[in-house]
Structure formats: C-alpha cells, structure tokens
Amino acid sequence: MILLTGVAGFIGMHMARRLLAQGMVVVGVDHLGPCADPAIKARRLAQLRHAPGLCFFQLDLAEADDVETLFAEHRFECVIHLAAQTGVRYSMEHPHECVRNNVVAFANVIECCRRHGVGHLLYASSSSTYGANRSMPFSEHHGANHPVSLYAATKRSDELLAHSYSHLYGLPTTGLRFFTVYGPWGRPDMAPMLFAHAITQGRPIQVFNSGRMLRDFTYIDDVVESIARVAERPAMSNPAFDPAQPDPATSHAPYRIYNVGNQEPVALGDFIAELERALGRKAERVMRPMPEADMLATCADTRDLQQAIQWAPSTPLATGIGHFVRWFHDYHA
Ligand code: NAD
C-alpha cells in the first residue's frame, strides 16, 4: 500500500492516476487548503473519485496526532510525499504557513515513516534549492545551500531532515528536485495557466526580466514516469550522493537526491511564443523587473537519475504545450 500526499495537487493527481492504473492500492491525503486554488483541487479529486483502489483522507499533515493515526491504521510500504505549500511568492506572503506545511508536515511524515518501518520515503524537492548557484546545468554534486526564497529554504530543510533520518535510522529516502513542471491540470498560480487565462481573455501578461529568464520546463508525464520508476526501485545499490558531504565514503547509502528536469532550458519569451501559437492568439506583454526571490535560470543535470532508473524526458515543449492547451480549452468549456 502506498501513501500519496498532496493527492489533490497538480503532480499528486497525475501520480495517483498512474499508480491506480498500475493496480496499486493508494491512500491519498490532502488538506485541500487555500493555497494554489481550492476549486481546481476539488475538480482534480473528482477525476479520481471513481477509481477503484483509492482511499482519500482530508487531513492536515502538520497535525502530528492525525498523521500518527493515519500511519497506525495503515501499513505503508512506500510513501510519496508531494504535499507542500507551493509558490515562491506565496511563501513570502505566508511565511508561517509555509514552514508549517513544508517543514512541520514533512517532519511529521518522516518521523512516522521511521516509527512504522516504511520501506521508502520519496519526497518532492525543488530546483529552487540551487538558489544562487550560477553554474549550469545544476548538478546534485554542487552545493544547494544558498536558497534565495523561503519556499526554497523549506525544501532544502526537508532534504537535510531526510539526510539525518537516513543516517541515524537507515530510512531509505529519495528527494526529487523538480524543475518547473507543466501540463494539463497545472497550477493556476504558475506561468502557463496565468498566461493562458490572460491571453484568452485579452488581458495583458506580466513578463519579468524582458522574458529572458530561462526555465527548464518539464512535462508532467515525464515527471510522473520518473517518480514511478524511483518508487519501484527503493533498494538500488547505486551509492547515494550527499550534496552537503560529497565524499562517497561518508555518504549514507539509502539517502538519495535526484534532479528531475528536461535539460533544455527555454527563455520565458520563447515559452510565451509557443503558447501564443497553440492558443492562436497574441499576448499583450507588460514588462516588469526581475523579482528578488526568483532565479535567473534553471537547468537540470539529470545524468545521475538517468543512470539510476534509465529515465529521460521525452516530451518536446511544443507537444507538451499542445496537450496543455487542449486540456485548457476543455476545462473552461
Ligand atoms: P500543488 O500545490 O498543486 O499540490 C500540493 C498539494 O499539497 C495541494 O493540493 C495542497 O492542498 C496539499 N497540501 C499542502 N499542505 C498540506 C498539508 N499540511 N497537509 C495536507 N496537504 C497539504 O503543487 P504541485 O505543483 O503538485 O507540487 C507537488 C510537489 O512538488 C510540491 O512539494 C512542490 O513543492 C514540488 N515541486 C513542484 C514543482 C512544479 O513545477 N509544480 C516544482 C518543484 C517542486
């Protein structure tokens, strides 16, 4: 049995679909909180409701007693922890909520994984942990200790907690640093949805740094595939890498961190142009300066992950945007 947290979220919903299609029994948890638009969460959940094999609990993972009860009542072989308060800007407006949902909730989950003998904790981290790291592509072998946003700091905190649990208790943990995931059922606070809404309604879009920011846009199906493959192989003999302590002799075997990205950064301006093509409408651009908590560029080095699970992203940007736009029209029909 698998515990999937953040099941009403963008990646969580797709992940649930994938696991259920494989015939897995999934316990899905989400608190359906106010961040990242509750309306779309309800509609994502409605997509999953009739799937046999899914048991949904509305539960706040920051409440330690509720998490303990959940683990006491089920026997989870694997936990896929995707729940988080997402969004760099939202984290700055809601700092306490961010720490509560991203660090306290993670601490509750990992402690229960230890106490209840979970075989593998797989959790979502983020490209934002690389922060002020300017050498591209970002490698897990370079430091990620200078986050430039509160959101990124909470994600890095989770990685450090995971390291200590792996080291102290031998709990197998895998952190996946996702790079700007996009696709159908995407988050309303992220660029593809914000832009698609504005363009179709004839409203201007805000473009930071003249559209020169580079993002390693990664299609949702590629991300889900990577999670599924990692979840299938908890006991890989590949020695774990510790970004804080890159000496393999001191790395602890069950602790792993991998980048999940497309390895092809795209300028935001080019992304918008592709979206305009797919929507068949032009955007009116309003130029804005670069926000301080944003990163100028992201690009994943995914060689470690490719070696570990023979995975490579396979969805070109134009194809991914095409799928997204078709879904966007259906969703708003
Ligand atoms: P999302 O906001 O769509 O989903 C997160 C879900 O977690 C939401 O449904 C929310 O209600 C739930 N949640 C938050 N706090 C909770 C709590 N205390 N208890 C129970 N549920 C709670 O986000 P997403 O885009 O699907 O991202 C999934 C994970 O991947 C997150 O951890 C995110 O930080 C990470 N990530 C996403 C991206 C991306 O581009 N989407 C990039 C990097 C990292």
Coordinates of C-alpha atoms and ligand atoms in Angstrom, one line a residue:
M1 CA 0.0 0.0 0.0
I2 CA 1.3 3.5 -1.0
L3 CA 0.6 6.8 0.8
L4 CA 0.5 9.6 -1.6
T5 CA 0.3 13.1 -0.1
G6 CA -0.8 16.2 -1.9
V7 CA -3.1 14.0 -4.0
A8 CA -5.4 16.9 -4.9
G9 CA -2.4 18.8 -6.2
F10 CA -1.2 19.0 -9.8
I11 CA 1.5 16.4 -9.7
G12 CA -0.3 14.4 -7.0
M13 CA -3.4 13.9 -9.2
H14 CA -1.3 12.7 -12.1
M15 CA 0.7 10.4 -9.9
A16 CA -2.5 8.9 -8.4
R17 CA -3.8 8.2 -11.8
R18 CA -0.6 6.4 -12.8
L19 CA -0.4 4.3 -9.6
L20 CA -4.1 3.4 -9.8
A21 CA -3.7 2.4 -13.5
Q22 CA -1.0 0.0 -12.3
G23 CA -3.5 -1.6 -10.0
M24 CA -1.9 -0.2 -6.8
V25 CA -3.8 0.5 -3.6
V26 CA -3.3 4.1 -2.8
V27 CA -4.2 6.1 0.3
G28 CA -4.3 9.7 -0.9
V29 CA -4.1 12.6 1.6
D30 CA -4.6 16.4 1.1
H31 CA -5.8 19.1 3.4
L32 CA -7.4 21.0 0.4
G33 CA -6.0 24.3 1.8
P34 CA -6.4 27.7 0.3
C35 CA -3.0 27.9 -1.5
A36 CA -3.0 27.2 -5.2
D37 CA -6.8 27.5 -5.8
P38 CA -9.1 25.1 -3.9
A39 CA -11.6 24.9 -6.8
I40 CA -9.2 23.1 -9.1
K41 CA -8.2 20.7 -6.3
A42 CA -11.9 19.7 -5.9
R43 CA -12.1 19.1 -9.7
R44 CA -8.8 17.1 -9.7
L45 CA -10.2 14.9 -6.9
A46 CA -13.4 14.4 -8.7
Q47 CA -11.4 12.9 -11.6
L48 CA -10.0 10.3 -9.2
R49 CA -13.1 9.6 -7.1
H50 CA -14.4 6.6 -9.0
A51 CA -11.1 4.9 -9.4
P52 CA -11.1 1.6 -7.5
G53 CA -8.0 1.4 -5.3
L54 CA -8.0 5.0 -4.0
C55 CA -8.9 5.9 -0.4
F56 CA -8.9 9.6 0.2
F57 CA -8.5 11.4 3.6
Q58 CA -8.8 15.1 4.0
L59 CA -6.1 15.6 6.6
D60 CA -3.6 18.3 7.6
L61 CA -0.1 16.7 7.7
A62 CA 1.1 19.5 10.0
E63 CA -1.1 17.9 12.8
A64 CA 1.2 15.3 14.3
D65 CA -1.6 13.2 16.0
D66 CA -3.6 12.9 12.8
V67 CA -0.5 11.7 10.9
E68 CA 0.3 9.2 13.6
T69 CA -3.3 7.8 13.5
L70 CA -3.1 7.5 9.7
F71 CA 0.2 5.5 9.9
A72 CA -1.1 3.4 12.8
E73 CA -4.2 2.4 10.8
H74 CA -2.5 1.5 7.6
R75 CA 0.7 -0.4 6.6
F76 CA 2.5 1.7 4.0
E77 CA 5.4 0.1 2.1
C78 CA 6.2 3.3 0.4
V79 CA 5.3 7.0 1.0
I80 CA 5.3 9.5 -1.9
H81 CA 5.2 12.9 -0.2
L82 CA 4.2 15.6 -2.6
A83 CA 2.1 17.8 -0.3
A84 CA 3.5 21.3 0.2
Q85 CA 2.6 24.9 0.2
T86 CA 3.8 25.8 -3.3
G87 CA 4.8 29.0 -4.9
V88 CA 7.8 31.2 -4.2
R89 CA 5.8 34.5 -4.0
Y90 CA 3.0 32.9 -1.8
S91 CA 5.7 31.7 0.6
M92 CA 6.9 35.3 1.1
E93 CA 3.3 36.4 1.9
H94 CA 2.6 33.5 4.2
P95 CA 5.9 32.6 5.9
H96 CA 4.5 30.8 8.9
E97 CA 2.1 28.7 6.8
C98 CA 5.0 27.8 4.5
V99 CA 7.1 26.5 7.3
R100 CA 4.2 24.7 8.8
N101 CA 3.1 23.0 5.6
N102 CA 6.5 22.3 4.2
V103 CA 8.8 21.6 7.2
V104 CA 6.5 20.7 10.1
A105 CA 4.4 18.4 7.9
F106 CA 7.5 16.8 6.4
A107 CA 8.9 16.2 10.0
N108 CA 5.6 14.5 10.9
V109 CA 5.7 12.3 7.9
I110 CA 9.3 11.3 8.1
E111 CA 9.0 10.6 11.8
C112 CA 6.0 8.3 11.2
C113 CA 8.0 6.6 8.4
R114 CA 10.6 5.8 10.9
R115 CA 8.3 4.7 13.6
H116 CA 6.2 2.5 11.4
G117 CA 9.0 0.9 9.3
V118 CA 8.2 2.4 5.9
G119 CA 10.4 0.9 3.2
H120 CA 11.0 4.1 1.2
L121 CA 10.1 7.7 1.6
L122 CA 10.1 9.6 -1.7
Y123 CA 9.5 13.3 -1.4
A124 CA 9.3 16.4 -3.7
S125 CA 12.1 18.8 -3.5
S126 CA 12.8 21.6 -6.0
S127 CA 15.2 23.2 -8.4
S128 CA 14.8 26.3 -6.3
T129 CA 17.1 24.8 -3.7
Y130 CA 20.0 25.6 -6.0
G131 CA 19.3 29.3 -5.3
A132 CA 22.3 31.5 -6.0
N133 CA 24.2 28.6 -7.7
R134 CA 25.1 30.1 -11.1
S135 CA 26.9 27.2 -12.8
M136 CA 24.6 25.4 -15.3
P137 CA 23.4 22.8 -15.6
F138 CA 22.6 22.3 -11.9
S139 CA 24.2 19.2 -10.6
E140 CA 23.3 17.3 -7.4
H141 CA 27.1 17.3 -6.8
H142 CA 27.2 21.0 -6.4
G143 CA 26.0 22.8 -3.3
A144 CA 22.4 23.8 -2.8
N145 CA 22.9 25.7 0.4
H146 CA 22.1 29.2 -0.6
P147 CA 18.3 29.3 -1.2
V148 CA 17.0 32.8 -2.2
S149 CA 13.4 32.2 -1.2
L150 CA 11.6 31.0 1.9
Y151 CA 10.0 28.2 -0.2
A152 CA 13.4 27.0 -1.3
A153 CA 14.7 27.1 2.2
T154 CA 11.9 24.9 3.4
K155 CA 12.6 22.4 0.6
R156 CA 16.3 22.3 1.5
S157 CA 15.3 21.8 5.1
D158 CA 13.4 18.7 4.1
E159 CA 16.4 17.3 2.4
L160 CA 18.6 17.9 5.5
L161 CA 16.0 16.2 7.7
A162 CA 15.9 13.3 5.3
H163 CA 19.7 13.0 5.4
S164 CA 19.6 12.8 9.2
Y165 CA 16.9 10.2 9.2
S166 CA 18.7 8.1 6.6
H167 CA 22.0 8.4 8.6
L168 CA 20.6 7.8 12.0
Y169 CA 17.9 5.2 11.3
G170 CA 18.8 3.8 7.8
L171 CA 15.4 5.1 6.5
P172 CA 15.7 5.0 2.7
T173 CA 14.8 8.4 1.3
T174 CA 14.8 9.9 -2.1
G175 CA 14.4 13.6 -2.8
L176 CA 13.4 14.6 -6.3
R177 CA 14.2 18.1 -7.3
F178 CA 11.5 19.0 -9.8
F179 CA 12.2 21.7 -12.4
T180 CA 9.1 23.8 -13.5
V181 CA 6.5 21.2 -14.2
Y182 CA 3.7 22.0 -16.7
G183 CA 0.8 20.2 -18.3
P184 CA -2.9 19.6 -18.0
W185 CA -4.4 20.2 -14.6
G186 CA -1.5 22.5 -13.8
R187 CA -1.3 25.0 -11.0
P188 CA -3.3 28.2 -11.5
D189 CA -0.5 30.3 -9.9
M190 CA 2.1 29.1 -12.4
A191 CA 3.0 30.9 -15.7
P192 CA 1.3 28.5 -18.2
M193 CA -2.1 28.9 -16.6
L194 CA -1.7 32.5 -15.7
F195 CA -0.7 33.4 -19.2
A196 CA -3.2 31.1 -20.9
H197 CA -6.0 32.8 -18.9
A198 CA -4.8 36.3 -19.7
I199 CA -4.2 35.7 -23.4
T200 CA -7.6 34.1 -24.0
Q201 CA -9.4 36.9 -22.0
G202 CA -7.4 39.6 -23.8
R203 CA -5.7 40.8 -20.7
P204 CA -2.0 41.8 -20.5
I205 CA 0.5 39.4 -19.1
Q206 CA 3.4 40.4 -16.8
V207 CA 6.7 39.4 -18.2
F208 CA 9.7 39.6 -15.8
N209 CA 13.2 40.5 -16.9
S210 CA 12.1 41.0 -20.6
G211 CA 11.3 37.3 -20.9
R212 CA 15.0 36.4 -20.7
M213 CA 14.6 34.2 -17.6
L214 CA 15.4 30.6 -18.5
R215 CA 13.3 27.8 -17.2
D216 CA 13.8 24.0 -17.6
F217 CA 10.1 23.4 -18.3
T218 CA 9.4 19.7 -17.7
Y219 CA 6.2 17.9 -18.9
I220 CA 4.1 16.3 -16.3
D221 CA 4.1 12.8 -17.8
D222 CA 7.9 12.7 -17.8
V223 CA 7.8 13.8 -14.1
V224 CA 5.3 11.1 -13.2
E225 CA 7.3 8.5 -15.0
S226 CA 10.4 9.4 -13.0
I227 CA 8.6 9.2 -9.7
A228 CA 7.0 5.8 -10.6
R229 CA 10.4 4.4 -11.6
V230 CA 12.1 5.6 -8.4
A231 CA 9.2 4.2 -6.3
E232 CA 9.6 0.8 -8.0
R233 CA 13.3 0.6 -7.1
P234 CA 13.8 1.5 -3.5
A235 CA 16.8 -0.7 -2.9
M236 CA 19.1 0.5 -5.7
S237 CA 22.7 -0.4 -4.9
N238 CA 23.8 2.8 -6.6
P239 CA 25.7 4.6 -3.8
A240 CA 23.8 7.6 -2.5
F241 CA 25.2 11.1 -3.0
D242 CA 25.1 13.6 -0.3
P243 CA 25.3 17.2 -1.7
A244 CA 26.4 18.5 1.7
Q245 CA 29.1 15.9 2.0
P246 CA 30.3 14.9 -1.4
D247 CA 32.7 12.3 -0.2
P248 CA 31.2 8.9 -1.2
A249 CA 32.9 7.2 1.8
T250 CA 30.8 9.3 4.2
S251 CA 27.5 9.3 2.2
H252 CA 24.8 7.2 3.6
A253 CA 23.6 4.5 1.2
P254 CA 19.8 5.0 1.5
Y255 CA 19.9 8.8 1.1
R256 CA 19.5 10.0 -2.5
I257 CA 18.7 13.2 -4.2
Y258 CA 18.0 13.5 -8.0
N259 CA 17.2 16.3 -10.4
V260 CA 14.1 15.8 -12.5
G261 CA 14.2 18.2 -15.4
N262 CA 14.1 18.5 -19.1
Q263 CA 17.7 19.5 -19.5
E264 CA 16.7 22.1 -22.2
P265 CA 16.1 25.5 -20.6
V266 CA 13.7 27.7 -22.6
A267 CA 13.6 31.5 -22.4
L268 CA 10.3 32.7 -20.9
G269 CA 9.8 34.8 -24.1
D270 CA 10.0 31.6 -26.3
F271 CA 7.7 29.7 -24.0
I272 CA 5.1 32.5 -24.4
A273 CA 5.6 32.5 -28.2
E274 CA 4.9 28.7 -28.2
L275 CA 1.8 29.2 -26.1
E276 CA 0.6 32.0 -28.4
R277 CA 0.9 29.6 -31.3
A278 CA -1.0 26.9 -29.6
L279 CA -3.8 29.3 -28.4
G280 CA -3.9 31.1 -31.8
R281 CA -3.8 34.5 -30.1
K282 CA -1.2 37.1 -29.3
A283 CA -0.3 38.2 -25.8
E284 CA -0.1 41.8 -24.7
R285 CA 3.2 42.0 -22.7
V286 CA 3.8 44.3 -19.7
M287 CA 7.5 44.2 -18.8
R288 CA 8.4 44.0 -15.1
P289 CA 11.8 43.9 -13.3
M290 CA 13.1 40.6 -12.0
P291 CA 11.6 39.7 -8.5
E292 CA 14.3 39.2 -5.9
A293 CA 13.3 35.7 -4.9
D294 CA 13.2 34.4 -8.5
M295 CA 16.1 32.6 -10.2
L296 CA 17.5 33.9 -13.4
A297 CA 17.8 30.5 -14.9
T298 CA 17.3 26.8 -14.1
C299 CA 18.6 23.8 -15.9
A300 CA 18.8 20.2 -14.6
D301 CA 21.7 17.9 -15.0
T302 CA 19.9 14.6 -14.9
R303 CA 22.8 12.1 -15.5
D304 CA 22.5 10.6 -12.0
L305 CA 18.8 9.9 -12.4
Q306 CA 19.2 8.6 -15.9
Q307 CA 21.9 6.2 -14.7
A308 CA 19.8 5.1 -11.7
I309 CA 16.4 4.5 -13.5
Q310 CA 17.1 4.7 -17.2
W311 CA 14.9 7.6 -17.5
A312 CA 15.0 10.5 -19.9
P313 CA 12.4 13.2 -20.6
S314 CA 10.6 12.5 -23.9
T315 CA 8.1 15.3 -24.4
P316 CA 9.2 18.3 -26.6
L317 CA 7.9 21.7 -25.5
A318 CA 5.6 22.1 -28.5
T319 CA 4.0 18.8 -27.8
G320 CA 3.6 19.4 -24.1
I321 CA 2.1 22.9 -24.7
G322 CA -0.3 21.4 -27.3
H323 CA -1.6 18.9 -24.7
F324 CA -1.9 21.7 -22.1
V325 CA -3.8 24.0 -24.4
R326 CA -6.3 21.2 -25.5
W327 CA -6.9 20.5 -21.8
F328 CA -7.2 24.2 -21.0
H329 CA -10.0 24.6 -23.6
D330 CA -11.9 21.5 -22.3
Y331 CA -11.5 22.6 -18.7
H332 CA -13.1 26.0 -19.4
A333 CA -15.7 24.8 -21.9
Ligands
NAD1 P1 0.2 21.7 -5.6 O1 0.1 23.0 -4.9 O2 -0.7 21.6 -6.8 O3 -0.1 20.5 -4.7 C1 0.3 20.4 -3.4 C2 -0.8 19.8 -2.5 O4 -0.4 19.7 -1.2 C3 -2.0 20.8 -2.5 O5 -3.2 20.1 -3.0 C4 -2.2 21.1 -1.1 O6 -3.6 21.3 -0.7 C5 -1.5 20.0 -0.4 N1 -1.0 20.4 1.0 C6 -0.3 21.5 1.3 N2 -0.1 21.5 2.6 C7 -0.7 20.4 3.2 C8 -0.8 19.9 4.5 N3 -0.3 20.5 5.5 N4 -1.5 18.7 4.7 C9 -2.0 18.0 3.6 N5 -1.9 18.5 2.3 C10 -1.3 19.7 2.1 O7 1.7 21.5 -6.0 P2 2.4 20.6 -7.2 O8 2.8 21.5 -8.3 O9 1.6 19.4 -7.5 O10 3.7 20.2 -6.5 C11 3.9 18.9 -5.8 C12 5.2 18.9 -5.1 O11 6.3 19.2 -6.0 C13 5.3 20.0 -4.0 O12 6.0 19.5 -2.9 C14 6.1 21.1 -4.7 O13 6.8 21.9 -3.8 C15 7.0 20.3 -5.6 N6 7.5 21.0 -6.8 C16 6.6 21.3 -7.8 C17 7.1 22.0 -8.9 C18 6.2 22.4 -10.0 O14 6.7 22.9 -11.0 N7 4.9 22.1 -10.0 C19 8.5 22.3 -9.0 C20 9.3 22.0 -7.9 C21 8.8 21.3 -6.8

